[in-house]
PDB file of C-alpha atoms in Angstrom:
ATOM      1  CA  MET A  57     184.295 117.778 209.055  1.00 57.00           C
ATOM      2  CA  PRO A  58     186.221 120.148 206.757  1.00 62.00           C
ATOM      3  CA  THR A  59     185.916 123.879 207.454  1.00 57.00           C
ATOM      4  CA  ALA A  60     184.799 126.481 204.917  1.00 59.00           C
ATOM      5  CA  THR A  61     188.418 127.012 203.845  1.00 71.00           C
ATOM      6  CA  GLN A  62     189.553 123.382 203.719  1.00 81.00           C
ATOM      7  CA  ARG A  63     189.282 121.021 200.771  1.00 83.00           C
ATOM      8  CA  ASP A  64     186.933 118.106 201.407  1.00 86.00           C
ATOM      9  CA  LEU A  65     188.824 115.003 200.290  1.00 90.00           C
ATOM     10  CA  ARG A  66     185.856 112.651 200.625  1.00 91.00           C
ATOM     11  CA  PRO A  67     184.574 113.043 197.022  1.00 92.00           C
ATOM     12  CA  PHE A  68     188.048 112.330 195.655  1.00 95.00           C
ATOM     13  CA  ALA A  69     188.544 109.407 198.026  1.00 96.00           C
ATOM     14  CA  LEU A  70     185.204 107.936 196.935  1.00 96.00           C
ATOM     15  CA  ALA A  71     185.907 108.326 193.214  1.00 96.00           C
ATOM     16  CA  GLY A  72     189.468 107.073 193.704  1.00 97.00           C
ATOM     17  CA  GLY A  73     188.245 103.977 195.525  1.00 98.00           C
ATOM     18  CA  VAL A  74     185.693 103.284 192.781  1.00 98.00           C
ATOM     19  CA  ALA A  75     188.425 103.735 190.155  1.00 98.00           C
ATOM     20  CA  VAL A  76     190.812 101.286 191.838  1.00 98.00           C
ATOM     21  CA  VAL A  77     188.151  98.635 192.436  1.00 98.00           C
ATOM     22  CA  SER A  78     186.446  98.917 189.026  1.00 98.00           C
ATOM     23  CA  VAL A  79     189.684  98.958 187.024  1.00 98.00           C
ATOM     24  CA  GLY A  80     191.018  96.055 189.095  1.00 98.00           C
ATOM     25  CA  LEU A  81     187.862  94.038 188.496  1.00 98.00           C
ATOM     26  CA  TRP A  82     188.006  94.935 184.807  1.00 98.00           C
ATOM     27  CA  TRP A  83     191.531  93.553 184.491  1.00 98.00           C
ATOM     28  CA  LEU A  84     190.700  90.351 186.357  1.00 98.00           C
ATOM     29  CA  ALA A  85     187.599  89.864 184.198  1.00 98.00           C
ATOM     30  CA  VAL A  86     189.554  90.388 180.979  1.00 97.00           C
ATOM     31  CA  ALA A  87     192.524  88.262 182.011  1.00 96.00           C
ATOM     32  CA  HIS A  88     190.386  85.341 183.220  1.00 97.00           C
ATOM     33  CA  GLY A  89     187.683  85.486 180.550  1.00 96.00           C
ATOM     34  CA  TRP A  90     184.874  86.256 183.012  1.00 97.00           C
ATOM     35  CA  LEU A  91     183.053  88.433 180.479  1.00 97.00           C
ATOM     36  CA  GLY A  92     182.517  85.571 178.060  1.00 96.00           C
ATOM     37  CA  PRO A  93     183.702  84.758 174.543  1.00 96.00           C
ATOM     38  CA  ASP A  94     184.432  87.135 171.702  1.00 96.00           C
ATOM     39  CA  VAL A  95     181.186  87.587 169.758  1.00 96.00           C
ATOM     40  CA  GLY A  96     182.404  90.558 167.720  1.00 94.00           C
ATOM     41  CA  ARG A  97     180.707  93.173 169.915  1.00 94.00           C
ATOM     42  CA  GLY A  98     182.138  96.564 169.005  1.00 89.00           C
ATOM     43  CA  ASP A  99     184.184  95.220 166.108  1.00 90.00           C
ATOM     44  CA  ARG A 100     182.548  97.708 163.711  1.00 90.00           C
ATOM     45  CA  PHE A 101     184.607 100.517 165.267  1.00 93.00           C
ATOM     46  CA  CYS A 102     187.449  99.934 162.834  1.00 93.00           C
ATOM     47  CA  GLU A 103     190.276  98.649 165.048  1.00 95.00           C
ATOM     48  CA  ALA A 104     191.302  95.092 164.209  1.00 94.00           C
ATOM     49  CA  ALA A 105     191.312  92.562 167.039  1.00 94.00           C
ATOM     50  CA  ARG A 106     194.826  91.611 168.103  1.00 91.00           C
ATOM     51  CA  GLY A 107     195.846  88.156 169.195  1.00 85.00           C
ATOM     52  CA  ALA A 108     196.419  89.328 172.753  1.00 91.00           C
ATOM     53  CA  VAL A 109     194.595  89.590 176.067  1.00 95.00           C
ATOM     54  CA  VAL A 110     193.284  93.032 175.064  1.00 97.00           C
ATOM     55  CA  LEU A 111     191.773  92.738 171.598  1.00 97.00           C
ATOM     56  CA  GLN A 112     191.483  96.439 170.717  1.00 97.00           C
ATOM     57  CA  PRO A 113     194.281  98.277 172.566  1.00 97.00           C
ATOM     58  CA  ALA A 114     193.678 101.817 171.257  1.00 97.00           C
ATOM     59  CA  ASN A 115     189.916 101.693 171.742  1.00 97.00           C
ATOM     60  CA  THR A 116     190.417 100.063 175.139  1.00 98.00           C
ATOM     61  CA  PHE A 117     193.095 102.163 176.821  1.00 98.00           C
ATOM     62  CA  SER A 118     191.716 105.478 175.543  1.00 98.00           C
ATOM     63  CA  ASN A 119     188.980 104.926 178.127  1.00 98.00           C
ATOM     64  CA  ALA A 120     191.505 105.990 180.761  1.00 98.00           C
ATOM     65  CA  GLY A 121     190.345 109.492 179.824  1.00 98.00           C
ATOM     66  CA  PHE A 122     187.035 108.858 181.585  1.00 98.00           C
ATOM     67  CA  VAL A 123     188.756 107.704 184.763  1.00 98.00           C
ATOM     68  CA  LEU A 124     190.952 110.813 184.801  1.00 98.00           C
ATOM     69  CA  ALA A 125     187.981 113.096 184.064  1.00 98.00           C
ATOM     70  CA  GLY A 126     185.950 111.509 186.873  1.00 98.00           C
ATOM     71  CA  LEU A 127     188.821 111.932 189.321  1.00 97.00           C
ATOM     72  CA  ALA A 128     189.241 115.569 188.241  1.00 97.00           C
ATOM     73  CA  ILE A 129     185.524 116.176 188.835  1.00 95.00           C
ATOM     74  CA  ALA A 130     185.734 114.594 192.282  1.00 94.00           C
ATOM     75  CA  TRP A 131     188.829 116.617 193.161  1.00 94.00           C
ATOM     76  CA  ARG A 132     187.125 119.882 192.234  1.00 91.00           C
ATOM     77  CA  ALA A 133     183.982 118.765 194.067  1.00 90.00           C
ATOM     78  CA  GLY A 134     185.923 118.996 197.319  1.00 86.00           C
ATOM     79  CA  ALA A 135     187.058 122.595 196.799  1.00 82.00           C
ATOM     80  CA  PRO A 136     185.787 125.138 199.348  1.00 77.00           C
ATOM     81  CA  GLY A 137     182.615 126.853 198.182  1.00 71.00           C
ATOM     82  CA  THR A 138     181.868 124.322 195.449  1.00 69.00           C
ATOM     83  CA  THR A 139     178.182 123.933 194.770  1.00 68.00           C
ATOM     84  CA  ILE A 140     176.180 121.838 192.370  1.00 77.00           C
ATOM     85  CA  ALA A 141     172.658 123.095 192.965  1.00 58.00           C
ATOM     86  CA  ALA A 142     171.993 122.743 196.703  1.00 56.00           C
ATOM     87  CA  ASN A 143     173.518 119.289 197.039  1.00 71.00           C
ATOM     88  CA  PRO A 144     177.319 119.028 196.585  1.00 73.00           C
ATOM     89  CA  ARG A 145     177.039 115.246 197.029  1.00 85.00           C
ATOM     90  CA  LEU A 146     175.714 115.121 193.478  1.00 90.00           C
ATOM     91  CA  ALA A 147     179.105 116.378 192.294  1.00 90.00           C
ATOM     92  CA  ALA A 148     180.769 113.367 193.898  1.00 92.00           C
ATOM     93  CA  ALA A 149     178.137 111.098 192.323  1.00 95.00           C
ATOM     94  CA  LEU A 150     178.861 112.566 188.885  1.00 96.00           C
ATOM     95  CA  GLY A 151     182.574 111.930 189.394  1.00 96.00           C
ATOM     96  CA  VAL A 152     181.854 108.284 190.191  1.00 97.00           C
ATOM     97  CA  VAL A 153     179.588 107.893 187.140  1.00 98.00           C
ATOM     98  CA  VAL A 154     182.248 109.344 184.834  1.00 98.00           C
ATOM     99  CA  VAL A 155     184.929 107.086 186.355  1.00 98.00           C
ATOM    100  CA  LEU A 156     182.763 104.026 185.653  1.00 98.00           C
ATOM    101  CA  LEU A 157     182.475 104.954 181.980  1.00 98.00           C
ATOM    102  CA  GLY A 158     186.137 103.966 181.620  1.00 98.00           C
ATOM    103  CA  PRO A 159     186.262 100.313 182.685  1.00 98.00           C
ATOM    104  CA  ALA A 160     182.737  99.666 181.367  1.00 98.00           C
ATOM    105  CA  SER A 161     183.586 100.799 177.844  1.00 98.00           C
ATOM    106  CA  ALA A 162     186.992  99.128 178.062  1.00 98.00           C
ATOM    107  CA  ALA A 163     185.248  95.847 178.891  1.00 98.00           C
ATOM    108  CA  MET A 164     183.653  95.782 175.444  1.00 97.00           C
ATOM    109  CA  HIS A 165     186.695  96.839 173.439  1.00 97.00           C
ATOM    110  CA  ALA A 166     189.077  94.537 175.310  1.00 98.00           C
ATOM    111  CA  THR A 167     186.931  91.409 174.886  1.00 97.00           C
ATOM    112  CA  GLN A 168     184.291  92.094 172.205  1.00 97.00           C
ATOM    113  CA  SER A 169     181.996  90.017 174.428  1.00 97.00           C
ATOM    114  CA  ALA A 170     178.226  90.338 174.786  1.00 96.00           C
ATOM    115  CA  LEU A 171     178.477  91.152 178.498  1.00 97.00           C
ATOM    116  CA  GLY A 172     181.192  93.691 177.806  1.00 97.00           C
ATOM    117  CA  GLY A 173     178.905  95.335 175.260  1.00 96.00           C
ATOM    118  CA  HIS A 174     176.098  95.560 177.799  1.00 97.00           C
ATOM    119  CA  LEU A 175     178.399  97.112 180.407  1.00 97.00           C
ATOM    120  CA  ASP A 176     179.427  99.702 177.838  1.00 97.00           C
ATOM    121  CA  LEU A 177     175.798 100.626 177.165  1.00 97.00           C
ATOM    122  CA  LEU A 178     174.917 100.648 180.862  1.00 97.00           C
ATOM    123  CA  SER A 179     177.634 103.189 181.593  1.00 97.00           C
ATOM    124  CA  MET A 180     176.265 105.374 178.777  1.00 97.00           C
ATOM    125  CA  TYR A 181     172.793 105.145 180.297  1.00 98.00           C
ATOM    126  CA  LEU A 182     174.149 106.260 183.673  1.00 98.00           C
ATOM    127  CA  ILE A 183     175.681 109.472 182.341  1.00 98.00           C
ATOM    128  CA  ALA A 184     172.642 110.258 180.160  1.00 98.00           C
ATOM    129  CA  ALA A 185     170.365 109.606 183.139  1.00 98.00           C
ATOM    130  CA  PHE A 186     172.396 111.922 185.359  1.00 98.00           C
ATOM    131  CA  ALA A 187     172.528 114.797 182.851  1.00 97.00           C
ATOM    132  CA  SER A 188     168.851 114.603 181.830  1.00 98.00           C
ATOM    133  CA  SER A 189     167.535 114.063 185.363  1.00 97.00           C
ATOM    134  CA  TYR A 190     169.622 116.881 186.798  1.00 95.00           C
ATOM    135  CA  ALA A 191     168.385 119.279 184.116  1.00 95.00           C
ATOM    136  CA  VAL A 192     164.718 118.305 184.495  1.00 97.00           C
ATOM    137  CA  THR A 193     164.930 118.431 188.300  1.00 94.00           C
ATOM    138  CA  ARG A 194     166.168 122.025 188.178  1.00 92.00           C
ATOM    139  CA  VAL A 195     163.700 123.071 185.482  1.00 94.00           C
ATOM    140  CA  LEU A 196     160.803 121.811 187.600  1.00 95.00           C
ATOM    141  CA  GLY A 197     162.270 123.065 190.874  1.00 91.00           C
ATOM    142  CA  ARG A 198     162.204 119.637 192.478  1.00 92.00           C
ATOM    143  CA  GLY A 199     164.458 117.982 195.039  1.00 89.00           C
ATOM    144  CA  THR A 200     166.901 115.120 195.402  1.00 89.00           C
ATOM    145  CA  GLY A 201     164.145 112.517 195.686  1.00 93.00           C
ATOM    146  CA  PHE A 202     162.759 113.510 192.291  1.00 95.00           C
ATOM    147  CA  PHE A 203     166.261 113.405 190.807  1.00 95.00           C
ATOM    148  CA  ALA A 204     166.843 109.892 192.147  1.00 95.00           C
ATOM    149  CA  ALA A 205     163.482 108.614 190.838  1.00 98.00           C
ATOM    150  CA  SER A 206     164.092 110.210 187.449  1.00 98.00           C
ATOM    151  CA  PHE A 207     167.605 108.770 187.290  1.00 98.00           C
ATOM    152  CA  VAL A 208     166.373 105.232 187.943  1.00 98.00           C
ATOM    153  CA  GLY A 209     163.501 105.716 185.486  1.00 98.00           C
ATOM    154  CA  VAL A 210     165.771 106.856 182.653  1.00 98.00           C
ATOM    155  CA  VAL A 211     168.132 103.904 183.150  1.00 98.00           C
ATOM    156  CA  ALA A 212     165.145 101.514 183.170  1.00 98.00           C
ATOM    157  CA  VAL A 213     163.741 103.001 179.955  1.00 98.00           C
ATOM    158  CA  CYS A 214     167.124 102.698 178.240  1.00 97.00           C
ATOM    159  CA  GLU A 215     167.445  99.080 179.364  1.00 97.00           C
ATOM    160  CA  LEU A 216     164.053  98.296 177.846  1.00 97.00           C
ATOM    161  CA  VAL A 217     164.823 100.126 174.596  1.00 97.00           C
ATOM    162  CA  GLU A 218     168.099  98.204 174.300  1.00 95.00           C
ATOM    163  CA  ARG A 219     166.073  95.027 173.827  1.00 94.00           C
ATOM    164  CA  LEU A 220     164.286  96.347 170.753  1.00 94.00           C
ATOM    165  CA  PRO A 221     165.511  94.837 167.481  1.00 92.00           C
ATOM    166  CA  GLY A 222     166.401  96.706 164.337  1.00 91.00           C
ATOM    167  CA  HIS A 223     168.833  99.223 162.898  1.00 92.00           C
ATOM    168  CA  VAL A 224     168.499 102.973 163.377  1.00 93.00           C
ATOM    169  CA  PRO A 225     170.073 105.260 160.746  1.00 91.00           C
ATOM    170  CA  VAL A 226     173.008 107.425 161.876  1.00 88.00           C
ATOM    171  CA  VAL A 227     173.122 106.042 165.457  1.00 91.00           C
ATOM    172  CA  ASP A 228     172.977 102.320 164.529  1.00 91.00           C
ATOM    173  CA  SER A 229     170.770 100.928 167.317  1.00 94.00           C
ATOM    174  CA  PRO A 230     167.702 101.746 169.471  1.00 95.00           C
ATOM    175  CA  ALA A 231     169.995 101.780 172.529  1.00 95.00           C
ATOM    176  CA  ASN A 232     172.187 104.503 171.038  1.00 95.00           C
ATOM    177  CA  LEU A 233     169.062 106.420 170.024  1.00 96.00           C
ATOM    178  CA  ALA A 234     167.757 106.374 173.608  1.00 97.00           C
ATOM    179  CA  PHE A 235     171.140 107.541 174.883  1.00 97.00           C
ATOM    180  CA  GLY A 236     171.202 110.395 172.389  1.00 95.00           C
ATOM    181  CA  LEU A 237     167.616 111.472 173.071  1.00 97.00           C
ATOM    182  CA  PHE A 238     168.210 111.755 176.808  1.00 97.00           C
ATOM    183  CA  LEU A 239     171.327 113.824 176.145  1.00 96.00           C
ATOM    184  CA  LEU A 240     169.120 116.117 174.041  1.00 95.00           C
ATOM    185  CA  VAL A 241     166.707 116.339 176.986  1.00 97.00           C
ATOM    186  CA  ALA A 242     169.635 117.463 179.120  1.00 96.00           C
ATOM    187  CA  LEU A 243     170.658 120.043 176.522  1.00 93.00           C
ATOM    188  CA  GLY A 244     167.093 121.316 176.236  1.00 93.00           C
ATOM    189  CA  GLY A 245     166.779 121.596 180.007  1.00 93.00           C
ATOM    190  CA  GLU A 246     169.997 123.597 180.277  1.00 91.00           C
ATOM    191  CA  ALA A 247     168.744 125.900 177.494  1.00 90.00           C
ATOM    192  CA  VAL A 248     165.484 126.500 179.379  1.00 92.00           C
ATOM    193  CA  LEU A 249     167.380 127.352 182.553  1.00 89.00           C
ATOM    194  CA  TRP A 250     169.617 129.712 180.642  1.00 87.00           C
ATOM    195  CA  ARG A 251     166.658 131.554 179.122  1.00 87.00           C
ATOM    196  CA  ARG A 252     165.000 131.899 182.521  1.00 86.00           C
ATOM    197  CA  GLY A 253     168.046 133.723 183.796  1.00 79.00           C
ATOM    198  CA  THR A 254     167.581 132.417 187.320  1.00 67.00           C
ATOM    199  CA  ALA A 255     171.232 131.416 187.618  1.00 67.00           C
ATOM    200  CA  ARG A 256     174.540 132.955 186.610  1.00 74.00           C
ATOM    201  CA  ARG A 257     176.817 130.452 184.890  1.00 77.00           C
ATOM    202  CA  GLN A 258     180.027 130.444 182.911  1.00 81.00           C
ATOM    203  CA  ALA A 259     178.658 129.747 179.443  1.00 84.00           C
ATOM    204  CA  ARG A 260     182.051 128.794 178.032  1.00 90.00           C
ATOM    205  CA  TRP A 261     181.909 125.469 179.873  1.00 93.00           C
ATOM    206  CA  GLY A 262     178.543 124.631 178.359  1.00 90.00           C
ATOM    207  CA  LEU A 263     179.795 125.523 174.899  1.00 92.00           C
ATOM    208  CA  ALA A 264     182.953 123.479 175.467  1.00 95.00           C
ATOM    209  CA  SER A 265     180.935 120.441 176.549  1.00 95.00           C
ATOM    210  CA  ALA A 266     178.501 120.657 173.633  1.00 94.00           C
ATOM    211  CA  GLY A 267     181.299 121.330 171.141  1.00 96.00           C
ATOM    212  CA  ALA A 268     183.426 118.412 172.319  1.00 97.00           C
ATOM    213  CA  LEU A 269     180.414 116.096 172.193  1.00 95.00           C
ATOM    214  CA  ALA A 270     179.424 117.246 168.696  1.00 95.00           C
ATOM    215  CA  LEU A 271     182.962 116.710 167.397  1.00 96.00           C
ATOM    216  CA  ALA A 272     183.111 113.329 169.118  1.00 96.00           C
ATOM    217  CA  PHE A 273     179.851 112.244 167.477  1.00 94.00           C
ATOM    218  CA  ALA A 274     181.143 113.272 164.048  1.00 94.00           C
ATOM    219  CA  ILE A 275     184.293 111.223 164.591  1.00 94.00           C
ATOM    220  CA  TRP A 276     182.215 108.303 165.942  1.00 93.00           C
ATOM    221  CA  ASN A 277     180.354 108.162 162.633  1.00 90.00           C
ATOM    222  CA  LEU A 278     183.521 108.428 160.548  1.00 89.00           C
ATOM    223  CA  ALA A 279     185.564 105.904 162.531  1.00 85.00           C
ATOM    224  CA  LYS A 280     183.750 102.756 161.453  1.00 87.00           C
ATOM    225  CA  ASP A 281     184.474  99.847 159.155  1.00 87.00           C
ATOM    226  CA  GLY A 282     184.227 100.823 155.509  1.00 83.00           C
ATOM    227  CA  SER A 283     185.109 104.474 156.085  1.00 86.00           C
ATOM    228  CA  PRO A 284     188.063 105.936 154.142  1.00 83.00           C
ATOM    229  CA  LEU A 285     189.404 107.057 157.525  1.00 83.00           C
ATOM    230  CA  CYS A 286     189.404 103.524 158.920  1.00 91.00           C
ATOM    231  CA  HIS A 287     192.852 101.945 159.313  1.00 92.00           C
ATOM    232  CA  PRO A 288     192.273  98.738 161.285  1.00 94.00           C
ATOM    233  CA  ASP A 289     195.906  98.000 162.179  1.00 93.00           C
ATOM    234  CA  SER A 290     196.807 101.509 163.326  1.00 94.00           C
ATOM    235  CA  LEU A 291     197.030 102.508 166.989  1.00 92.00           C
ATOM    236  CA  LEU A 292     195.642 105.913 165.995  1.00 92.00           C
ATOM    237  CA  GLN A 293     191.922 105.205 166.039  1.00 95.00           C
ATOM    238  CA  GLY A 294     189.040 107.632 165.577  1.00 94.00           C
ATOM    239  CA  HIS A 295     186.958 105.761 168.122  1.00 96.00           C
ATOM    240  CA  ALA A 296     189.709 106.330 170.679  1.00 96.00           C
ATOM    241  CA  ALA A 297     189.382 110.049 169.947  1.00 96.00           C
ATOM    242  CA  TRP A 298     185.632 109.692 170.590  1.00 96.00           C
ATOM    243  CA  HIS A 299     186.388 108.382 174.075  1.00 97.00           C
ATOM    244  CA  LEU A 300     188.817 111.194 174.877  1.00 98.00           C
ATOM    245  CA  LEU A 301     186.508 113.916 173.575  1.00 98.00           C
ATOM    246  CA  CYS A 302     183.563 112.508 175.518  1.00 97.00           C
ATOM    247  CA  ALA A 303     185.703 112.591 178.659  1.00 98.00           C
ATOM    248  CA  VAL A 304     186.433 116.265 177.978  1.00 98.00           C
ATOM    249  CA  ALA A 305     182.707 116.896 177.452  1.00 97.00           C
ATOM    250  CA  ALA A 306     181.856 115.254 180.793  1.00 97.00           C
ATOM    251  CA  TYR A 307     184.414 117.343 182.680  1.00 97.00           C
ATOM    252  CA  ALA A 308     183.265 120.562 181.000  1.00 96.00           C
ATOM    253  CA  LEU A 309     179.649 119.693 181.882  1.00 95.00           C
ATOM    254  CA  TYR A 310     180.596 119.452 185.546  1.00 94.00           C
ATOM    255  CA  ARG A 311     182.377 122.803 185.359  1.00 93.00           C
ATOM    256  CA  LEU A 312     179.162 124.288 183.944  1.00 92.00           C
ATOM    257  CA  TYR A 313     177.181 122.833 186.848  1.00 92.00           C
ATOM    258  CA  ALA A 314     179.715 124.048 189.400  1.00 89.00           C
ATOM    259  CA  SER A 315     179.722 127.581 187.979  1.00 87.00           C
ATOM    260  CA  GLU A 316     175.993 127.951 188.624  1.00 83.00           C
ATOM    261  CA  ARG A 317     175.084 130.625 191.134  1.00 76.00           C
ATOM    262  CA  VAL A 318     171.500 131.594 191.979  1.00 61.00           C
ATOM    263  CA  VAL A 319     170.541 135.087 190.830  1.00 58.00           C
ATOM    264  CA  GLU A 320     167.996 137.020 192.862  1.00 49.00           C
ATOM    265  CA  ARG A 321     165.390 138.579 190.611  1.00 46.00           C
ATOM    266  CA  VAL A 322     164.875 142.346 190.714  1.00 38.00           C
ATOM    267  CA  SER A 323     161.151 141.931 191.386  1.00 36.00           C
ATOM    268  CA  GLU A 324     161.914 139.756 194.401  1.00 39.00           C
ATOM    269  CA  ARG A 325     164.328 142.347 195.801  1.00 38.00           C
ATOM    270  CA  VAL A 326     161.746 145.107 195.335  1.00 34.00           C
ATOM    271  CA  SER A 327     159.080 142.988 197.059  1.00 38.00           C
ATOM    272  CA  ASP A 328     161.387 142.256 199.985  1.00 41.00           C
ATOM    273  CA  ALA A 329     162.277 145.949 200.347  1.00 36.00           C
ATOM    274  CA  ALA A 330     158.602 146.922 200.441  1.00 36.00           C
TER     275      ALA A 330
END
């Protein structure tokens, strides 16, 4: 076991192992056509499909940002004194979730297959489930069991919503709407915790995460077919910028979590002294 002054390499080893296995499986699946035929999934994000193994190179390889962000989270999770609430294992879990965003999203953009599209959405559900469940768990003062049940419940709800037909303005689909709503739950939960003042946190990381995500969403809406900013044959794609900015937002969110330190209330100190 690492001492109080030694870095714990287990979170990084876990995230690194997940990265190697998931990216390796992604490449085998793309190269051998395991994800199924091209059905045009994700083709509305401007970049034209190339006649190559990877159909959308810019939108595909920009997902490396998620893998790097997840590894960075896992590396910092092993630093001495790191805390994410009372359970530092959650930091390692967040690193793994962020790593998986990379190959899952790349599966859709590389193949434009139906299964690739579902993997992309599933990875989005995982990060939204983590952020919303972690916020609600802390707001309600519950434990790891509640977090786990909430996490599974959010993913299940998103999976069910994904099956609803129809178009949703601004966000395109019911699945994207569910993803966005659970991110708003996470944001609302963090705001409640901030107003309570029960923890001291470095607000700049929260602002950085929210700002990067807001900019990414604006670009996501502008980087679609029919937009004046859409240049299908260019390797400079707005949707690729969306991936990179979302990776920044995920890393900044972890830094916000890790900066949290419990603050003892004055009334509690007075009561203890009496």
